[in-house]
Amino acid sequence: MFQLGGKVALVTGGNGGIGLGMARGLAQAGAMVVLAGRDAAKSADAVKALAAEGHKADAVEADVTDEASVQQLVAEVLRRHGALHILVNNAGTNIRKAPDAMSLEEWTTVMDTNLTSAFLCSRAGHGPMKQAGGGKIINIGSMLSIFGAPYAPAYGASKGGVVQLTRSLATAWAADNIQANAVLPGWIDTELTRKARDQVKGLNERVLARTPAGRWGVPADLAGIAVFLASSASDFVTGTAIPVDGGYSIS
Ligand code: NDP
């Protein structure tokens, strides 16, 4: 029930970090994974790495904040691979500032990259998934879907929105046999959080002290949940938001 052979998965921001960790899990389960990002060279390297491990992988250059680019992305996936069964809305960014110091442009950048992108990609993927007889949408939230942080007004708002968007998609498209779920990663060691460790004093120590598992997560920690939510094992699971956080959210 965890087999993904014959399935086509699109992972936004799949060329690095958590996205690549999830893409690798989906590929290991047999899916053809298509990585979408703006940095074509980084995507090509990720495809090469997956192919060297014996996986089926491809990349399409796209900016998920741009409606036309998202339309082209999904059209290109269909042109090259004939179908879309699994969509992972993972592309994301953060600008760490107090609300009183944040410009509208900064707010919009974070909201467009983290939240509007998930709406645009899901909307573009709905038709092809319906045509395929069903599909799986996996949206990436955060611990800041649940908690507040003084330096993350736009990021927290976008990630809270991702959970509510997930619930809307789940209810709207259940009749099309499309399940939509969110994953809420804890603190995972990636480029994004390496920057946070530099910018937020004491963050590393606080994360280690509060995470019962006693360590930062790594992208591979997200592979299992991706396979579960992309496979028929989760056919009666929809609209949920599942923490993958080493226990951070319960401590
Ligand atoms: P990274 O910075 O390593 O990856 C971000 C990815 O998003 C990159 O692949 C980047 O590719 C892509 N991306 C950013 N903007 C765009 C855009 N406009 N269009 C297309 N792709 C874009 O970060 P993480 O792996 O840490 O983060 C991945 C997701 O996980 C994000 O949604 C983040 O909020 C979330 N998350 C991360 C946590 C952590 O601890 N690391 C914790 C909780 C949630 P490119 O530059 O090529 O466009």
Short mmCIF file of C-alpha atoms and ligand atoms in Angstrom, two decimals:
data_model
loop_
_atom_site.label_atom_id
_atom_site.label_comp_id
_atom_site.label_asym_id
_atom_site.label_seq_id
_atom_site.Cartn_x
_atom_site.Cartn_y
_atom_site.Cartn_z
CA MET A 1 0.00 0.00 0.00
CA PHE A 2 3.03 2.31 0.11
CA GLN A 3 4.05 1.63 -3.49
CA LEU A 4 4.15 4.65 -5.81
CA GLY A 5 5.18 2.96 -9.06
CA GLY A 6 3.49 4.63 -12.05
CA LYS A 7 2.73 7.80 -10.09
CA VAL A 8 3.95 11.25 -11.09
CA ALA A 9 4.83 13.58 -8.20
CA LEU A 10 5.51 17.31 -8.46
CA VAL A 11 7.53 18.76 -5.56
CA THR A 12 7.89 22.55 -5.46
CA GLY A 13 11.19 23.61 -3.93
CA GLY A 14 12.24 20.01 -4.48
CA ASN A 15 15.81 20.89 -5.42
CA GLY A 16 17.08 21.11 -1.84
CA GLY A 17 16.31 20.87 1.88
CA ILE A 18 13.00 19.34 3.00
CA GLY A 19 11.63 19.23 -0.57
CA LEU A 20 14.50 17.07 -1.75
CA GLY A 21 14.17 14.87 1.35
CA MET A 22 10.52 14.27 0.50
CA ALA A 23 11.20 13.85 -3.23
CA ARG A 24 13.84 11.22 -2.45
CA GLY A 25 11.31 9.29 -0.31
CA LEU A 26 8.68 9.42 -3.07
CA ALA A 27 11.26 8.31 -5.65
CA GLN A 28 12.40 5.43 -3.42
CA ALA A 29 8.76 4.29 -3.32
CA GLY A 30 8.74 4.23 -7.15
CA ALA A 31 7.33 7.61 -8.20
CA MET A 32 8.64 9.76 -11.03
CA VAL A 33 9.49 12.98 -9.19
CA VAL A 34 9.50 16.37 -10.88
CA LEU A 35 11.39 19.05 -8.97
CA ALA A 36 10.29 22.66 -9.44
CA GLY A 37 12.39 25.67 -8.45
CA ARG A 38 13.82 28.91 -9.80
CA ASP A 39 17.46 27.82 -9.67
CA ALA A 40 17.87 25.56 -12.72
CA ALA A 41 21.47 24.59 -11.88
CA LYS A 42 20.52 23.51 -8.34
CA SER A 43 17.59 21.50 -9.76
CA ALA A 44 19.84 19.83 -12.34
CA ASP A 45 22.26 18.79 -9.57
CA ALA A 46 19.39 17.34 -7.52
CA VAL A 47 18.08 15.40 -10.52
CA LYS A 48 21.58 14.07 -11.17
CA ALA A 49 21.93 12.96 -7.54
CA LEU A 50 18.56 11.16 -7.59
CA ALA A 51 19.31 9.52 -10.95
CA ALA A 52 22.68 8.32 -9.64
CA GLU A 53 20.76 6.57 -6.85
CA GLY A 54 18.66 4.81 -9.50
CA HIS A 55 15.55 6.97 -9.19
CA LYS A 56 13.28 8.55 -11.81
CA ALA A 57 13.61 12.34 -11.57
CA ASP A 58 13.12 15.40 -13.72
CA ALA A 59 13.12 19.17 -13.16
CA VAL A 60 11.14 22.14 -14.45
CA GLU A 61 12.17 25.76 -13.83
CA ALA A 62 9.30 27.68 -12.26
CA ASP A 63 8.48 30.58 -9.96
CA VAL A 64 5.54 29.43 -7.85
CA THR A 65 4.56 33.00 -6.96
CA ASP A 66 3.73 33.65 -10.62
CA GLU A 67 0.35 32.44 -11.89
CA ALA A 68 1.49 31.99 -15.51
CA SER A 69 4.65 30.16 -14.43
CA VAL A 70 2.57 27.74 -12.32
CA GLN A 71 0.23 27.07 -15.25
CA GLN A 72 3.25 26.38 -17.48
CA LEU A 73 4.79 24.15 -14.81
CA VAL A 74 1.78 21.86 -14.59
CA ALA A 75 1.35 21.86 -18.39
CA GLU A 76 5.01 20.85 -18.74
CA VAL A 77 4.62 18.00 -16.23
CA LEU A 78 1.62 16.73 -18.20
CA ARG A 79 3.44 17.12 -21.54
CA ARG A 80 6.52 15.22 -20.36
CA HIS A 81 4.96 12.63 -18.06
CA GLY A 82 1.30 12.39 -19.07
CA ALA A 83 -0.30 12.79 -15.64
CA LEU A 84 -0.07 14.39 -12.20
CA HIS A 85 -1.00 12.28 -9.16
CA ILE A 86 0.91 13.85 -6.24
CA LEU A 87 1.59 17.51 -5.49
CA VAL A 88 3.89 18.61 -2.66
CA ASN A 89 3.55 22.35 -1.99
CA ASN A 90 6.89 22.81 -0.25
CA ALA A 91 8.49 25.97 -1.72
CA GLY A 92 8.91 28.52 1.03
CA THR A 93 10.87 31.43 2.38
CA ASN A 94 11.13 33.61 5.46
CA ILE A 95 12.02 37.21 6.22
CA ARG A 96 12.71 37.51 9.93
CA LYS A 97 11.57 40.90 11.22
CA ALA A 98 9.33 42.27 13.97
CA PRO A 99 5.86 43.28 12.68
CA ASP A 100 6.63 46.97 13.26
CA ALA A 101 9.76 46.71 11.07
CA MET A 102 8.26 44.73 8.19
CA SER A 103 7.45 46.42 4.89
CA LEU A 104 4.41 45.54 2.80
CA GLU A 105 6.75 44.25 0.09
CA GLU A 106 8.42 41.86 2.55
CA TRP A 107 5.03 40.70 3.84
CA THR A 108 3.80 40.08 0.29
CA THR A 109 6.95 38.19 -0.70
CA VAL A 110 6.53 35.73 2.17
CA MET A 111 2.75 35.34 1.73
CA ASP A 112 3.07 34.81 -2.04
CA THR A 113 5.89 32.28 -1.72
CA ASN A 114 4.43 30.24 1.15
CA LEU A 115 0.64 30.51 0.83
CA THR A 116 -0.55 31.90 -2.51
CA SER A 117 1.80 29.46 -4.28
CA ALA A 118 0.05 26.52 -2.62
CA PHE A 119 -3.31 27.83 -3.82
CA LEU A 120 -2.03 28.40 -7.37
CA CYS A 121 -0.33 24.99 -7.66
CA SER A 122 -3.28 23.14 -6.13
CA ARG A 123 -5.74 24.90 -8.42
CA ALA A 124 -3.58 24.06 -11.45
CA GLY A 125 -3.21 20.45 -10.29
CA HIS A 126 -6.89 19.85 -9.55
CA GLY A 127 -8.03 19.19 -13.13
CA PRO A 128 -5.27 16.66 -13.94
CA MET A 129 -5.77 14.86 -10.61
CA LYS A 130 -9.51 14.65 -11.14
CA GLN A 131 -8.86 13.30 -14.63
CA ALA A 132 -6.51 10.67 -13.15
CA GLY A 133 -9.30 9.49 -10.83
CA GLY A 134 -7.83 11.06 -7.71
CA GLY A 135 -4.75 12.61 -6.20
CA LYS A 136 -2.74 13.61 -3.15
CA ILE A 137 -1.84 17.12 -2.06
CA ILE A 138 0.76 17.59 0.67
CA ASN A 139 1.18 21.14 1.97
CA ILE A 140 4.13 22.11 4.12
CA GLY A 141 3.24 24.11 7.22
CA SER A 142 5.50 24.72 10.19
CA MET A 143 5.59 24.85 13.98
CA LEU A 144 4.58 28.48 13.28
CA SER A 145 1.25 27.12 11.95
CA ILE A 146 0.62 26.57 15.67
CA PHE A 147 2.86 28.91 17.68
CA GLY A 148 3.69 32.59 17.46
CA ALA A 149 7.15 34.14 17.16
CA PRO A 150 8.02 37.83 17.46
CA TYR A 151 10.21 37.71 14.35
CA ALA A 152 7.78 35.89 12.04
CA PRO A 153 4.53 37.84 11.42
CA ALA A 154 4.26 37.02 7.71
CA TYR A 155 5.75 33.54 7.99
CA GLY A 156 3.38 32.59 10.83
CA ALA A 157 0.37 34.05 9.02
CA SER A 158 1.29 32.19 5.83
CA LYS A 159 1.84 28.88 7.61
CA GLY A 160 -1.38 29.20 9.63
CA GLY A 161 -3.07 29.91 6.31
CA VAL A 162 -1.55 26.78 4.78
CA VAL A 163 -3.38 24.64 7.36
CA GLN A 164 -6.72 26.34 6.69
CA LEU A 165 -6.18 26.14 2.92
CA THR A 166 -5.51 22.42 3.36
CA ARG A 167 -8.86 21.97 5.13
CA SER A 168 -10.66 23.85 2.36
CA LEU A 169 -9.04 21.77 -0.38
CA ALA A 170 -9.81 18.56 1.52
CA THR A 171 -13.49 19.39 1.81
CA ALA A 172 -13.84 20.84 -1.70
CA TRP A 173 -12.19 17.96 -3.53
CA ALA A 174 -13.01 14.90 -1.43
CA ALA A 175 -15.64 13.95 -4.00
CA ASP A 176 -12.90 13.92 -6.65
CA ASN A 177 -10.95 11.40 -4.52
CA ILE A 178 -8.27 13.98 -3.79
CA GLN A 179 -6.84 13.93 -0.26
CA ALA A 180 -5.14 17.09 1.00
CA ASN A 181 -3.03 17.09 4.15
CA ALA A 182 -0.45 19.34 5.77
CA VAL A 183 2.86 18.37 7.32
CA LEU A 184 4.23 20.57 10.10
CA PRO A 185 7.99 20.06 10.30
CA GLY A 186 9.79 20.90 13.53
CA TRP A 187 13.27 22.37 13.37
CA ILE A 188 15.02 20.79 10.38
CA ASP A 189 18.63 21.50 9.43
CA THR A 190 18.45 23.20 5.98
CA GLU A 191 19.70 26.38 4.27
CA LEU A 192 16.62 28.19 5.59
CA THR A 193 17.28 27.38 9.25
CA ARG A 194 21.05 27.76 8.97
CA LYS A 195 20.25 31.42 8.21
CA ALA A 196 17.86 31.50 11.19
CA ARG A 197 20.55 30.16 13.50
CA ASP A 198 22.78 33.05 12.43
CA GLN A 199 20.00 35.64 12.78
CA VAL A 200 18.20 34.55 15.96
CA LYS A 201 20.43 34.56 19.04
CA GLY A 202 20.21 31.40 21.19
CA LEU A 203 17.99 29.57 18.67
CA ASN A 204 20.18 26.47 18.41
CA GLU A 205 20.26 26.01 22.19
CA ARG A 206 16.49 26.60 22.55
CA VAL A 207 15.66 24.09 19.81
CA LEU A 208 17.88 21.41 21.34
CA ALA A 209 16.52 22.03 24.85
CA ARG A 210 12.85 21.88 23.79
CA THR A 211 12.95 19.02 21.26
CA PRO A 212 12.42 15.73 23.17
CA ALA A 213 14.33 13.86 20.44
CA GLY A 214 17.31 16.02 21.46
CA ARG A 215 18.40 16.91 17.94
CA TRP A 216 17.56 18.95 14.86
CA GLY A 217 15.68 17.02 12.18
CA VAL A 218 17.24 16.27 8.81
CA PRO A 219 15.42 16.31 5.42
CA ALA A 220 15.34 12.49 5.37
CA ASP A 221 13.10 12.63 8.48
CA LEU A 222 10.32 13.93 6.19
CA ALA A 223 10.52 11.10 3.64
CA GLY A 224 8.28 8.65 5.49
CA ILE A 225 5.37 11.04 6.01
CA ALA A 226 5.58 12.05 2.35
CA VAL A 227 5.28 8.43 1.22
CA PHE A 228 2.38 7.80 3.62
CA LEU A 229 0.42 10.87 2.53
CA ALA A 230 1.14 10.21 -1.17
CA SER A 231 0.14 6.55 -1.12
CA SER A 232 -3.09 4.60 -0.84
CA ALA A 233 -2.17 3.93 2.81
CA SER A 234 -3.66 7.37 3.56
CA ASP A 235 -6.81 7.18 1.41
CA PHE A 236 -9.10 7.89 4.41
CA VAL A 237 -6.81 10.61 5.83
CA THR A 238 -7.66 14.12 4.68
CA GLY A 239 -7.57 17.67 6.01
CA THR A 240 -5.11 16.86 8.78
CA ALA A 241 -1.97 18.71 9.88
CA ILE A 242 0.64 16.26 11.09
CA PRO A 243 3.67 17.43 13.10
CA VAL A 244 6.99 15.79 12.23
CA ASP A 245 8.99 17.49 14.93
CA GLY A 246 10.77 15.09 17.29
CA GLY A 247 8.11 16.01 19.87
CA TYR A 248 8.70 19.79 19.82
CA SER A 249 4.98 20.64 19.70
CA ILE A 250 4.05 18.51 22.73
CA SER A 251 6.80 19.64 25.08
P1 NDP B 1 15.23 25.76 1.67
O1 NDP B 1 15.55 27.22 1.68
O2 NDP B 1 16.33 24.76 1.72
O3 NDP B 1 14.31 25.42 0.41
C1 NDP B 1 13.34 26.31 -0.07
C2 NDP B 1 12.96 25.83 -1.45
O4 NDP B 1 11.92 26.63 -1.98
C3 NDP B 1 14.12 25.88 -2.43
O5 NDP B 1 14.18 24.66 -3.11
C4 NDP B 1 13.75 27.01 -3.38
O6 NDP B 1 14.21 26.72 -4.69
C5 NDP B 1 12.22 26.97 -3.31
N1 NDP B 1 11.60 28.25 -3.61
C6 NDP B 1 11.62 29.39 -2.88
N2 NDP B 1 10.95 30.37 -3.50
C7 NDP B 1 10.48 29.83 -4.66
C8 NDP B 1 9.72 30.34 -5.74
N3 NDP B 1 9.28 31.61 -5.76
N4 NDP B 1 9.41 29.51 -6.77
C9 NDP B 1 9.85 28.23 -6.77
N5 NDP B 1 10.56 27.69 -5.77
C10 NDP B 1 10.88 28.48 -4.73
O7 NDP B 1 14.23 25.57 2.89
P2 NDP B 1 13.61 24.30 3.63
O8 NDP B 1 13.90 23.06 2.93
O9 NDP B 1 13.97 24.45 5.05
O10 NDP B 1 12.07 24.67 3.53
C11 NDP B 1 11.15 23.95 2.73
C12 NDP B 1 9.75 24.19 3.29
O11 NDP B 1 9.68 23.68 4.62
C13 NDP B 1 9.36 25.66 3.37
O12 NDP B 1 7.99 25.80 3.07
C14 NDP B 1 9.61 26.00 4.83
O13 NDP B 1 8.82 27.06 5.27
C15 NDP B 1 9.19 24.69 5.47
N6 NDP B 1 9.69 24.48 6.82
C16 NDP B 1 11.03 24.37 7.09
C17 NDP B 1 11.45 24.11 8.38
C18 NDP B 1 12.88 23.94 8.74
O14 NDP B 1 13.17 23.79 9.93
N7 NDP B 1 13.79 23.91 7.79
C19 NDP B 1 10.50 23.99 9.49
C20 NDP B 1 9.12 24.13 9.08
C21 NDP B 1 8.75 24.36 7.81
P3 NDP B 1 14.81 27.86 -5.68
O15 NDP B 1 15.71 28.73 -4.86
O16 NDP B 1 15.50 27.07 -6.76
O17 NDP B 1 13.62 28.58 -6.22
#
